[in-house]
XYZ file of C-alpha atoms in Angstrom:
149
model
C 0.000 0.000 0.000
C 1.449 3.360 -1.057
C 2.924 5.692 1.528
C 4.514 8.977 0.579
C 6.878 8.682 3.565
C 8.758 5.863 1.831
C 9.204 7.852 -1.361
C 10.408 10.774 0.730
C 12.981 8.469 2.307
C 14.087 7.283 -1.128
C 14.374 10.940 -2.141
C 16.495 11.718 0.944
C 18.815 8.876 -0.090
C 18.977 10.291 -3.621
C 20.054 13.606 -2.091
C 22.840 11.757 -0.234
C 23.956 10.248 -3.535
C 23.939 13.706 -5.085
C 26.040 15.112 -2.234
C 28.611 12.352 -2.699
C 28.896 12.859 -6.466
C 26.795 9.869 -7.466
C 23.875 9.955 -9.879
C 21.081 10.890 -7.444
C 18.960 7.781 -7.173
C 17.632 6.383 -3.906
C 15.639 3.230 -3.201
C 13.886 1.610 -0.266
C 12.330 -1.842 0.049
C 9.332 -2.068 2.359
C 7.838 -5.159 3.992
C 4.777 -4.828 6.234
C 5.346 -1.094 6.709
C 8.999 -1.602 7.670
C 12.002 -0.600 5.586
C 14.200 -3.668 5.167
C 16.466 -2.280 2.465
C 17.627 1.278 1.787
C 20.389 2.501 -0.488
C 21.545 5.069 -2.968
C 23.725 4.785 -6.049
C 27.329 3.943 -5.177
C 28.742 3.227 -8.617
C 31.561 5.782 -8.355
C 32.637 5.158 -4.767
C 32.498 1.363 -5.153
C 33.935 1.501 -8.680
C 31.230 -0.993 -9.523
C 28.742 -0.483 -12.381
C 26.304 -2.826 -10.607
C 26.071 -0.673 -7.452
C 22.712 0.871 -8.363
C 20.410 1.929 -5.533
C 17.827 -0.732 -6.407
C 20.364 -3.591 -6.467
C 21.892 -2.547 -3.142
C 18.464 -2.154 -1.484
C 17.331 -5.526 -2.856
C 20.472 -7.196 -1.487
C 19.740 -5.789 1.976
C 16.106 -6.910 1.827
C 17.054 -10.413 0.708
C 19.630 -10.672 3.498
C 17.018 -9.482 6.011
C 14.442 -12.072 4.936
C 16.961 -14.884 4.290
C 14.953 -15.832 1.201
C 15.498 -15.557 -2.527
C 12.037 -14.129 -3.224
C 10.528 -11.106 -1.543
C 7.127 -11.154 -3.200
C 5.359 -9.321 -0.379
C 7.727 -6.360 -0.618
C 7.368 -3.032 -2.347
C 10.150 -0.955 -3.872
C 10.207 2.837 -3.827
C 12.791 4.361 -6.149
C 13.331 7.900 -7.349
C 14.051 6.994 -10.993
C 12.535 4.484 -13.389
C 14.692 1.360 -13.021
C 17.178 0.586 -15.786
C 16.932 -2.787 -17.583
C 19.454 -4.421 -15.220
C 17.566 -3.300 -12.119
C 14.165 -4.054 -13.638
C 15.249 -7.629 -14.306
C 16.709 -8.011 -10.809
C 13.417 -6.722 -9.371
C 11.593 -9.360 -11.396
C 13.938 -12.118 -10.241
C 13.363 -11.116 -6.597
C 9.607 -11.139 -7.322
C 8.935 -7.719 -5.829
C 5.180 -7.165 -5.567
C 5.016 -3.494 -6.538
C 7.315 -0.693 -7.721
C 6.699 2.973 -7.065
C 9.013 5.281 -8.969
C 9.424 9.010 -9.357
C 11.127 10.332 -12.476
C 10.823 8.698 -15.869
C 14.017 7.740 -17.705
C 13.280 8.036 -21.400
C 16.881 7.269 -22.336
C 17.906 4.503 -19.945
C 14.704 3.211 -18.395
C 13.761 -0.430 -18.501
C 10.168 -0.392 -17.276
C 8.052 2.179 -19.141
C 10.755 3.185 -21.630
C 13.570 1.419 -23.444
C 13.750 -2.340 -22.988
C 10.385 -2.564 -21.173
C 11.602 -5.662 -19.339
C 8.178 -6.603 -17.977
C 6.687 -6.756 -21.480
C 9.184 -9.445 -22.525
C 7.964 -13.027 -22.825
C 11.141 -14.131 -21.020
C 10.118 -12.155 -17.919
C 8.248 -14.498 -15.595
C 7.277 -12.035 -12.871
C 5.600 -8.700 -13.573
C 5.389 -6.369 -10.583
C 2.648 -3.800 -10.386
C 4.041 -0.401 -11.409
C 2.973 2.980 -10.095
C 4.922 5.820 -11.663
C 5.256 9.574 -11.326
C 5.454 9.641 -7.508
C 7.184 12.919 -6.508
C 8.116 13.155 -10.177
C 8.883 16.895 -10.159
C 11.267 16.714 -7.209
C 13.010 13.586 -8.468
C 13.369 14.969 -11.999
C 14.656 18.324 -10.753
C 17.325 16.636 -8.617
C 18.557 14.619 -11.591
C 18.495 17.582 -13.986
C 20.448 19.749 -11.538
C 23.008 16.986 -11.023
C 23.656 16.577 -14.745
C 23.655 20.334 -15.374
C 26.299 20.780 -12.660
C 28.288 17.860 -14.049
C 28.416 19.489 -17.490
C 29.788 22.774 -16.089
């Protein structure tokens, strides 16, 4: 069930990513109204292209539950997941994704690869998009504008 507080927490994590020079994306995994995974992008600091907020939050949630599927969990993320993250979300069998900003160039859910429309995708989470879209988009635009300067 949607709660704006979780998206606000994902946004706060995205701001932390921004402050540390990472692409500002934050994610939280929620189970029964409890956050069991929370992360922001750490690609630069970890020197790891897989260290996306969603992947790191999923890893925490899976470790918390000690299971390979977290089908009763919901994911709140500030940016439309990329194809890699979208597929990982499917593999973990997340129940529902709430995301903020759309990613027309690199998205994997509504744009681009549209992972959940593929016949090879066996789990299709419910998707609710555009949550805090203005704030999430503005944070990303400011980050990339500052990067270009």
